Amino acid sequence: MDGFVPDYVLEEVCGTPALAATLVRAGLWNEVTRESQEGSSVSGESGWQFRNWSEYNPLRSELEEKREAERIRKANYRKSQKRPDNVPAGHPEGHQAESSPPDPTRPDPTPLSTEANASGGQAAEPEQLFSEPETPDALEPEESMTTNSQTIVAQWLENVTGPRPPSRVVGQLSKEIKNLLDEGHDYADVLTATQAWSRKASHPSILPSVLHEIRNPRTMTRGSEERLGAGLSLAQRAGRLNDQVNPFETKAITT
């Protein structure tokens, strides 16, 4: 069963029943008992089931189908770029089509130069230069237990001192955390950003900005500090001078 977390797995990853109960209350897990297989003497196995598991963790077959469809699309696009100009598909190369403005197309991602490199080897094919990134397979519950968005959300909920946050806030925060982890951001950095966000009491959508602020703290160079100090000194001197001059004082005019 995809997304099923047995009791013993929770202990192996140093989880606690209290943490699991928090995830159930937050609506991220369901407490279930898996039915025994037909013909087996083993009783049902207790544990927890991730909600909407298939929505966020597609099957391997689905990922392979998407990659194959994308590969075919790119191959057809490269093939269409090799036809002479103004010759529509399905016509021989000697056929001259009617003159008409060409349809806008995306920039050709294939390399401009196909000459041999300096070592004398053959130039790489476009498909080799622009290889498709491999999509990681869906993690098993044992592997994703300690580094997924739901774990961070559970830790945040455990530290909430006031009333429990609305379900929409919990769901939006879980989505923002998952997006950051899917982008490859470090788990510890995302956890730190979530802790900093919880002190702001702001909308979960600012979590990426909080992560950016943590990684790029505002600093002042030595030269900037010196210029700031000089400016403050001038301001103080000007203030003392203004205190000594009364703009409303009447003075006799001498000739």
PDB file of C-alpha atoms in Angstrom:
ATOM      1  CA  MET A   1       0.000   0.000   0.000  1.00  0.00           C
ATOM      2  CA  ASP A   2       1.585   3.300  -1.070  1.00  0.00           C
ATOM      3  CA  GLY A   3       2.004   5.788   1.764  1.00  0.00           C
ATOM      4  CA  PHE A   4       1.544   3.245   4.557  1.00  0.00           C
ATOM      5  CA  VAL A   5       3.766   3.685   7.647  1.00  0.00           C
ATOM      6  CA  PRO A   6       3.826   0.607   9.933  1.00  0.00           C
ATOM      7  CA  ASP A   7       4.280   0.918  13.695  1.00  0.00           C
ATOM      8  CA  TYR A   8       7.831  -0.429  13.640  1.00  0.00           C
ATOM      9  CA  VAL A   9       8.934   2.105  11.010  1.00  0.00           C
ATOM     10  CA  LEU A  10       7.948   4.960  13.332  1.00  0.00           C
ATOM     11  CA  GLU A  11      10.273   3.564  16.009  1.00  0.00           C
ATOM     12  CA  GLU A  12      13.149   3.011  13.559  1.00  0.00           C
ATOM     13  CA  VAL A  13      13.181   6.690  12.511  1.00  0.00           C
ATOM     14  CA  CYS A  14      13.021   7.879  16.137  1.00  0.00           C
ATOM     15  CA  GLY A  15       9.433   9.040  15.800  1.00  0.00           C
ATOM     16  CA  THR A  16       6.990   9.110  18.674  1.00  0.00           C
ATOM     17  CA  PRO A  17       3.289   8.291  18.982  1.00  0.00           C
ATOM     18  CA  ALA A  18       2.727  11.913  20.023  1.00  0.00           C
ATOM     19  CA  LEU A  19       4.256  13.123  16.749  1.00  0.00           C
ATOM     20  CA  ALA A  20       2.086  10.708  14.774  1.00  0.00           C
ATOM     21  CA  ALA A  21      -0.995  11.847  16.691  1.00  0.00           C
ATOM     22  CA  THR A  22      -0.164  15.454  15.808  1.00  0.00           C
ATOM     23  CA  LEU A  23      -0.022  14.563  12.108  1.00  0.00           C
ATOM     24  CA  VAL A  24      -3.402  12.819  12.411  1.00  0.00           C
ATOM     25  CA  ARG A  25      -4.969  15.856  14.087  1.00  0.00           C
ATOM     26  CA  ALA A  26      -3.518  18.100  11.391  1.00  0.00           C
ATOM     27  CA  GLY A  27      -5.234  16.001   8.732  1.00  0.00           C
ATOM     28  CA  LEU A  28      -1.977  14.827   7.134  1.00  0.00           C
ATOM     29  CA  TRP A  29      -2.132  11.177   8.289  1.00  0.00           C
ATOM     30  CA  ASN A  30      -4.916   8.665   8.899  1.00  0.00           C
ATOM     31  CA  GLU A  31      -4.582   5.931  11.511  1.00  0.00           C
ATOM     32  CA  VAL A  32      -5.400   2.641   9.746  1.00  0.00           C
ATOM     33  CA  THR A  33      -5.064  -1.130  10.060  1.00  0.00           C
ATOM     34  CA  ARG A  34      -3.889  -2.851   6.902  1.00  0.00           C
ATOM     35  CA  GLU A  35      -5.842  -5.988   6.056  1.00  0.00           C
ATOM     36  CA  SER A  36      -3.941  -9.261   5.968  1.00  0.00           C
ATOM     37  CA  GLN A  37      -3.315 -10.879   2.603  1.00  0.00           C
ATOM     38  CA  GLU A  38      -5.696 -13.589   1.492  1.00  0.00           C
ATOM     39  CA  GLY A  39      -4.546 -17.018   2.647  1.00  0.00           C
ATOM     40  CA  SER A  40      -2.069 -15.574   5.166  1.00  0.00           C
ATOM     41  CA  SER A  41      -2.232 -16.283   8.882  1.00  0.00           C
ATOM     42  CA  VAL A  42      -0.718 -12.867   9.752  1.00  0.00           C
ATOM     43  CA  SER A  43      -3.250 -10.522  11.331  1.00  0.00           C
ATOM     44  CA  GLY A  44      -3.834  -6.959  10.165  1.00  0.00           C
ATOM     45  CA  GLU A  45      -0.892  -4.556  10.578  1.00  0.00           C
ATOM     46  CA  SER A  46      -1.490  -1.263  12.370  1.00  0.00           C
ATOM     47  CA  GLY A  47       0.056   2.001  11.276  1.00  0.00           C
ATOM     48  CA  TRP A  48      -0.674   5.267   9.498  1.00  0.00           C
ATOM     49  CA  GLN A  49      -1.591   6.207   5.943  1.00  0.00           C
ATOM     50  CA  PHE A  50      -0.467   9.426   4.204  1.00  0.00           C
ATOM     51  CA  ARG A  51      -3.422  11.422   2.905  1.00  0.00           C
ATOM     52  CA  ASN A  52      -3.361  12.260  -0.829  1.00  0.00           C
ATOM     53  CA  TRP A  53      -0.203  10.156  -1.223  1.00  0.00           C
ATOM     54  CA  SER A  54      -0.651   9.535  -4.955  1.00  0.00           C
ATOM     55  CA  GLU A  55      -1.227  13.258  -5.618  1.00  0.00           C
ATOM     56  CA  TYR A  56       2.261  14.206  -4.393  1.00  0.00           C
ATOM     57  CA  ASN A  57       4.089  10.927  -5.137  1.00  0.00           C
ATOM     58  CA  PRO A  58       3.264   9.674  -8.638  1.00  0.00           C
ATOM     59  CA  LEU A  59       4.007   6.082  -9.553  1.00  0.00           C
ATOM     60  CA  ARG A  60       7.147   5.113 -11.465  1.00  0.00           C
ATOM     61  CA  SER A  61       5.050   4.116 -14.476  1.00  0.00           C
ATOM     62  CA  GLU A  62       3.429   7.562 -14.599  1.00  0.00           C
ATOM     63  CA  LEU A  63       6.814   9.303 -14.469  1.00  0.00           C
ATOM     64  CA  GLU A  64       8.176   7.081 -17.243  1.00  0.00           C
ATOM     65  CA  GLU A  65       5.135   7.835 -19.428  1.00  0.00           C
ATOM     66  CA  LYS A  66       5.641  11.582 -18.961  1.00  0.00           C
ATOM     67  CA  ARG A  67       9.360  11.337 -19.790  1.00  0.00           C
ATOM     68  CA  GLU A  68       8.629   9.266 -22.903  1.00  0.00           C
ATOM     69  CA  ALA A  69       5.991  11.743 -24.093  1.00  0.00           C
ATOM     70  CA  GLU A  70       8.409  14.641 -23.554  1.00  0.00           C
ATOM     71  CA  ARG A  71      11.180  12.792 -25.420  1.00  0.00           C
ATOM     72  CA  ILE A  72       8.887  12.190 -28.417  1.00  0.00           C
ATOM     73  CA  ARG A  73       7.766  15.824 -28.411  1.00  0.00           C
ATOM     74  CA  LYS A  74      11.375  17.072 -28.495  1.00  0.00           C
ATOM     75  CA  ALA A  75      12.329  14.584 -31.197  1.00  0.00           C
ATOM     76  CA  ASN A  76       9.434  15.720 -33.401  1.00  0.00           C
ATOM     77  CA  TYR A  77      10.389  19.348 -32.835  1.00  0.00           C
ATOM     78  CA  ARG A  78      14.018  18.742 -33.868  1.00  0.00           C
ATOM     79  CA  LYS A  79      12.817  16.825 -36.915  1.00  0.00           C
ATOM     80  CA  SER A  80      10.559  19.695 -37.962  1.00  0.00           C
ATOM     81  CA  GLN A  81      13.484  22.148 -37.735  1.00  0.00           C
ATOM     82  CA  LYS A  82      15.509  20.123 -40.258  1.00  0.00           C
ATOM     83  CA  ARG A  83      12.950  20.650 -43.097  1.00  0.00           C
ATOM     84  CA  PRO A  84      13.725  23.445 -45.611  1.00  0.00           C
ATOM     85  CA  ASP A  85      12.035  26.786 -45.077  1.00  0.00           C
ATOM     86  CA  ASN A  86       8.464  27.252 -46.365  1.00  0.00           C
ATOM     87  CA  VAL A  87       7.991  23.512 -47.001  1.00  0.00           C
ATOM     88  CA  PRO A  88       5.080  22.248 -44.907  1.00  0.00           C
ATOM     89  CA  ALA A  89       5.055  18.763 -43.473  1.00  0.00           C
ATOM     90  CA  GLY A  90       3.783  16.065 -45.869  1.00  0.00           C
ATOM     91  CA  HIS A  91       5.159  17.774 -49.031  1.00  0.00           C
ATOM     92  CA  PRO A  92       8.338  16.817 -50.921  1.00  0.00           C
ATOM     93  CA  GLU A  93      11.334  19.113 -50.550  1.00  0.00           C
ATOM     94  CA  GLY A  94      11.029  20.275 -54.189  1.00  0.00           C
ATOM     95  CA  HIS A  95       7.519  21.640 -53.577  1.00  0.00           C
ATOM     96  CA  GLN A  96       7.421  25.431 -53.083  1.00  0.00           C
ATOM     97  CA  ALA A  97       4.709  26.509 -50.692  1.00  0.00           C
ATOM     98  CA  GLU A  98       2.833  29.764 -50.962  1.00  0.00           C
ATOM     99  CA  SER A  99       4.593  32.693 -49.396  1.00  0.00           C
ATOM    100  CA  SER A 100       3.127  33.561 -46.019  1.00  0.00           C
ATOM    101  CA  PRO A 101       4.466  34.905 -42.747  1.00  0.00           C
ATOM    102  CA  PRO A 102       5.965  32.060 -40.723  1.00  0.00           C
ATOM    103  CA  ASP A 103       4.310  31.059 -37.484  1.00  0.00           C
ATOM    104  CA  PRO A 104       6.202  32.112 -34.357  1.00  0.00           C
ATOM    105  CA  THR A 105       8.177  29.281 -32.848  1.00  0.00           C
ATOM    106  CA  ARG A 106      10.294  28.785 -29.780  1.00  0.00           C
ATOM    107  CA  PRO A 107      14.082  29.284 -30.105  1.00  0.00           C
ATOM    108  CA  ASP A 108      15.800  26.173 -31.374  1.00  0.00           C
ATOM    109  CA  PRO A 109      17.570  24.619 -28.375  1.00  0.00           C
ATOM    110  CA  THR A 110      20.001  22.711 -30.601  1.00  0.00           C
ATOM    111  CA  PRO A 111      23.663  23.891 -30.608  1.00  0.00           C
ATOM    112  CA  LEU A 112      24.659  26.266 -33.434  1.00  0.00           C
ATOM    113  CA  SER A 113      27.992  24.576 -34.069  1.00  0.00           C
ATOM    114  CA  THR A 114      28.345  20.870 -34.821  1.00  0.00           C
ATOM    115  CA  GLU A 115      32.033  20.926 -35.712  1.00  0.00           C
ATOM    116  CA  ALA A 116      34.449  18.525 -34.059  1.00  0.00           C
ATOM    117  CA  ASN A 117      35.958  19.726 -30.795  1.00  0.00           C
ATOM    118  CA  ALA A 118      39.643  20.503 -30.269  1.00  0.00           C
ATOM    119  CA  SER A 119      40.466  16.926 -29.246  1.00  0.00           C
ATOM    120  CA  GLY A 120      39.379  15.650 -32.644  1.00  0.00           C
ATOM    121  CA  GLY A 121      36.248  13.924 -31.352  1.00  0.00           C
ATOM    122  CA  GLN A 122      32.818  14.239 -32.881  1.00  0.00           C
ATOM    123  CA  ALA A 123      30.550  17.037 -31.712  1.00  0.00           C
ATOM    124  CA  ALA A 124      27.921  15.915 -29.238  1.00  0.00           C
ATOM    125  CA  GLU A 125      24.413  15.458 -30.503  1.00  0.00           C
ATOM    126  CA  PRO A 126      21.770  17.915 -29.235  1.00  0.00           C
ATOM    127  CA  GLU A 127      20.130  15.153 -27.229  1.00  0.00           C
ATOM    128  CA  GLN A 128      23.448  14.503 -25.438  1.00  0.00           C
ATOM    129  CA  LEU A 129      24.080  18.179 -24.665  1.00  0.00           C
ATOM    130  CA  PHE A 130      20.586  18.806 -23.360  1.00  0.00           C
ATOM    131  CA  SER A 131      19.885  15.620 -21.470  1.00  0.00           C
ATOM    132  CA  GLU A 132      16.667  15.466 -19.553  1.00  0.00           C
ATOM    133  CA  PRO A 133      17.018  15.566 -15.758  1.00  0.00           C
ATOM    134  CA  GLU A 134      16.193  12.313 -14.109  1.00  0.00           C
ATOM    135  CA  THR A 135      13.118  12.533 -11.916  1.00  0.00           C
ATOM    136  CA  PRO A 136      13.745  10.737  -8.625  1.00  0.00           C
ATOM    137  CA  ASP A 137      11.462   7.842  -7.888  1.00  0.00           C
ATOM    138  CA  ALA A 138       8.889   8.255  -5.164  1.00  0.00           C
ATOM    139  CA  LEU A 139      10.513   7.757  -1.780  1.00  0.00           C
ATOM    140  CA  GLU A 140       9.392   4.946   0.424  1.00  0.00           C
ATOM    141  CA  PRO A 141       7.811   6.010   3.751  1.00  0.00           C
ATOM    142  CA  GLU A 142      10.949   4.917   5.626  1.00  0.00           C
ATOM    143  CA  GLU A 143      13.145   7.250   3.532  1.00  0.00           C
ATOM    144  CA  SER A 144      10.884  10.305   3.434  1.00  0.00           C
ATOM    145  CA  MET A 145       9.656  10.133   7.023  1.00  0.00           C
ATOM    146  CA  THR A 146      12.206  12.495   8.583  1.00  0.00           C
ATOM    147  CA  THR A 147      12.748  14.916   5.706  1.00  0.00           C
ATOM    148  CA  ASN A 148       9.306  15.739   4.344  1.00  0.00           C
ATOM    149  CA  SER A 149       7.108  18.763   4.738  1.00  0.00           C
ATOM    150  CA  GLN A 150       4.674  17.034   7.063  1.00  0.00           C
ATOM    151  CA  THR A 151       7.394  16.422   9.655  1.00  0.00           C
ATOM    152  CA  ILE A 152       8.259  20.140   9.719  1.00  0.00           C
ATOM    153  CA  VAL A 153       4.572  21.041   9.975  1.00  0.00           C
ATOM    154  CA  ALA A 154       4.152  18.622  12.886  1.00  0.00           C
ATOM    155  CA  GLN A 155       7.088  20.168  14.754  1.00  0.00           C
ATOM    156  CA  TRP A 156       5.616  23.628  14.171  1.00  0.00           C
ATOM    157  CA  LEU A 157       2.202  22.565  15.483  1.00  0.00           C
ATOM    158  CA  GLU A 158       3.771  21.047  18.599  1.00  0.00           C
ATOM    159  CA  ASN A 159       5.331  24.423  19.441  1.00  0.00           C
ATOM    160  CA  VAL A 160       2.203  26.526  18.871  1.00  0.00           C
ATOM    161  CA  THR A 161       1.347  28.039  22.261  1.00  0.00           C
ATOM    162  CA  GLY A 162      -1.993  29.617  21.365  1.00  0.00           C
ATOM    163  CA  PRO A 163      -5.089  28.152  19.699  1.00  0.00           C
ATOM    164  CA  ARG A 164      -4.542  25.685  16.898  1.00  0.00           C
ATOM    165  CA  PRO A 165      -4.025  27.481  13.529  1.00  0.00           C
ATOM    166  CA  PRO A 166      -6.795  27.220  10.895  1.00  0.00           C
ATOM    167  CA  SER A 167      -6.654  24.183   8.621  1.00  0.00           C
ATOM    168  CA  ARG A 168      -6.140  26.408   5.540  1.00  0.00           C
ATOM    169  CA  VAL A 169      -3.008  27.903   7.120  1.00  0.00           C
ATOM    170  CA  VAL A 170      -1.690  24.422   7.940  1.00  0.00           C
ATOM    171  CA  GLY A 171      -2.358  23.194   4.405  1.00  0.00           C
ATOM    172  CA  GLN A 172      -0.833  26.274   2.735  1.00  0.00           C
ATOM    173  CA  LEU A 173       2.296  26.047   4.915  1.00  0.00           C
ATOM    174  CA  SER A 174       2.683  22.351   4.089  1.00  0.00           C
ATOM    175  CA  LYS A 175       2.448  23.187   0.364  1.00  0.00           C
ATOM    176  CA  GLU A 176       5.065  25.967   0.587  1.00  0.00           C
ATOM    177  CA  ILE A 177       7.485  23.719   2.530  1.00  0.00           C
ATOM    178  CA  LYS A 178       7.055  20.880   0.030  1.00  0.00           C
ATOM    179  CA  ASN A 179       7.716  23.222  -2.914  1.00  0.00           C
ATOM    180  CA  LEU A 180      10.975  24.403  -1.315  1.00  0.00           C
ATOM    181  CA  LEU A 181      12.122  20.835  -0.622  1.00  0.00           C
ATOM    182  CA  ASP A 182      11.190  19.764  -4.172  1.00  0.00           C
ATOM    183  CA  GLU A 183      13.324  22.636  -5.511  1.00  0.00           C
ATOM    184  CA  GLY A 184      16.310  21.091  -3.728  1.00  0.00           C
ATOM    185  CA  HIS A 185      16.658  23.470  -0.802  1.00  0.00           C
ATOM    186  CA  ASP A 186      18.383  22.010   2.251  1.00  0.00           C
ATOM    187  CA  TYR A 187      16.026  20.457   4.808  1.00  0.00           C
ATOM    188  CA  ALA A 188      17.758  22.219   7.728  1.00  0.00           C
ATOM    189  CA  ASP A 189      17.473  25.609   5.986  1.00  0.00           C
ATOM    190  CA  VAL A 190      13.759  25.102   5.321  1.00  0.00           C
ATOM    191  CA  LEU A 191      13.224  24.076   8.957  1.00  0.00           C
ATOM    192  CA  THR A 192      15.058  27.197  10.177  1.00  0.00           C
ATOM    193  CA  ALA A 193      13.021  29.385   7.814  1.00  0.00           C
ATOM    194  CA  THR A 194       9.789  27.851   9.125  1.00  0.00           C
ATOM    195  CA  GLN A 195      10.828  28.610  12.698  1.00  0.00           C
ATOM    196  CA  ALA A 196      11.593  32.219  11.732  1.00  0.00           C
ATOM    197  CA  TRP A 197       8.291  32.489   9.835  1.00  0.00           C
ATOM    198  CA  SER A 198       6.319  31.281  12.886  1.00  0.00           C
ATOM    199  CA  ARG A 199       7.600  34.281  14.849  1.00  0.00           C
ATOM    200  CA  LYS A 200       6.325  36.698  12.174  1.00  0.00           C
ATOM    201  CA  ALA A 201       2.696  35.465  12.282  1.00  0.00           C
ATOM    202  CA  SER A 202       2.420  36.186   8.537  1.00  0.00           C
ATOM    203  CA  HIS A 203       0.872  34.396   5.539  1.00  0.00           C
ATOM    204  CA  PRO A 204       2.622  31.106   4.606  1.00  0.00           C
ATOM    205  CA  SER A 205       3.274  32.447   1.087  1.00  0.00           C
ATOM    206  CA  ILE A 206       6.179  34.575   2.424  1.00  0.00           C
ATOM    207  CA  LEU A 207       8.121  31.462   3.510  1.00  0.00           C
ATOM    208  CA  PRO A 208      10.395  31.546   0.391  1.00  0.00           C
ATOM    209  CA  SER A 209      11.243  35.188   1.172  1.00  0.00           C
ATOM    210  CA  VAL A 210      12.070  34.280   4.776  1.00  0.00           C
ATOM    211  CA  LEU A 211      14.386  31.522   3.531  1.00  0.00           C
ATOM    212  CA  HIS A 212      16.097  34.033   1.227  1.00  0.00           C
ATOM    213  CA  GLU A 213      16.556  36.526   4.087  1.00  0.00           C
ATOM    214  CA  ILE A 214      18.120  33.855   6.299  1.00  0.00           C
ATOM    215  CA  ARG A 215      20.591  32.858   3.587  1.00  0.00           C
ATOM    216  CA  ASN A 216      21.372  36.463   2.613  1.00  0.00           C
ATOM    217  CA  PRO A 217      21.437  38.587   5.786  1.00  0.00           C
ATOM    218  CA  ARG A 218      21.726  42.310   5.264  1.00  0.00           C
ATOM    219  CA  THR A 219      25.291  43.424   5.884  1.00  0.00           C
ATOM    220  CA  MET A 220      27.082  46.784   5.693  1.00  0.00           C
ATOM    221  CA  THR A 221      30.585  47.082   4.277  1.00  0.00           C
ATOM    222  CA  ARG A 222      33.326  48.944   6.124  1.00  0.00           C
ATOM    223  CA  GLY A 223      33.237  51.787   3.603  1.00  0.00           C
ATOM    224  CA  SER A 224      29.484  52.157   4.026  1.00  0.00           C
ATOM    225  CA  GLU A 225      29.884  52.283   7.813  1.00  0.00           C
ATOM    226  CA  GLU A 226      32.521  55.038   7.502  1.00  0.00           C
ATOM    227  CA  ARG A 227      30.316  57.116   5.179  1.00  0.00           C
ATOM    228  CA  LEU A 228      27.367  56.664   7.508  1.00  0.00           C
ATOM    229  CA  GLY A 229      29.473  57.782  10.492  1.00  0.00           C
ATOM    230  CA  ALA A 230      30.685  60.867   8.637  1.00  0.00           C
ATOM    231  CA  GLY A 231      27.137  61.780   7.679  1.00  0.00           C
ATOM    232  CA  LEU A 232      25.918  61.445  11.263  1.00  0.00           C
ATOM    233  CA  SER A 233      28.802  63.623  12.489  1.00  0.00           C
ATOM    234  CA  LEU A 234      27.881  66.388  10.020  1.00  0.00           C
ATOM    235  CA  ALA A 235      24.248  66.161  11.058  1.00  0.00           C
ATOM    236  CA  GLN A 236      25.172  66.543  14.717  1.00  0.00           C
ATOM    237  CA  ARG A 237      27.377  69.576  13.995  1.00  0.00           C
ATOM    238  CA  ALA A 238      24.625  71.189  11.941  1.00  0.00           C
ATOM    239  CA  GLY A 239      22.194  70.601  14.780  1.00  0.00           C
ATOM    240  CA  ARG A 240      24.451  72.309  17.313  1.00  0.00           C
ATOM    241  CA  LEU A 241      24.917  75.267  14.947  1.00  0.00           C
ATOM    242  CA  ASN A 242      21.173  75.660  14.530  1.00  0.00           C
ATOM    243  CA  ASP A 243      20.755  75.709  18.309  1.00  0.00           C
ATOM    244  CA  GLN A 244      23.107  78.711  18.522  1.00  0.00           C
ATOM    245  CA  VAL A 245      21.303  80.768  15.843  1.00  0.00           C
ATOM    246  CA  ASN A 246      17.880  82.330  16.507  1.00  0.00           C
ATOM    247  CA  PRO A 247      16.235  82.992  13.134  1.00  0.00           C
ATOM    248  CA  PHE A 248      13.707  85.318  14.811  1.00  0.00           C
ATOM    249  CA  GLU A 249      16.298  87.557  16.529  1.00  0.00           C
ATOM    250  CA  THR A 250      16.131  91.220  15.425  1.00  0.00           C
ATOM    251  CA  LYS A 251      19.497  92.836  14.754  1.00  0.00           C
ATOM    252  CA  ALA A 252      20.304  96.453  13.995  1.00  0.00           C
ATOM    253  CA  ILE A 253      21.427  97.193  10.483  1.00  0.00           C
ATOM    254  CA  THR A 254      24.691  99.135  10.412  1.00  0.00           C
ATOM    255  CA  THR A 255      25.793 101.187   7.481  1.00  0.00           C
TER     256      THR A 255
END
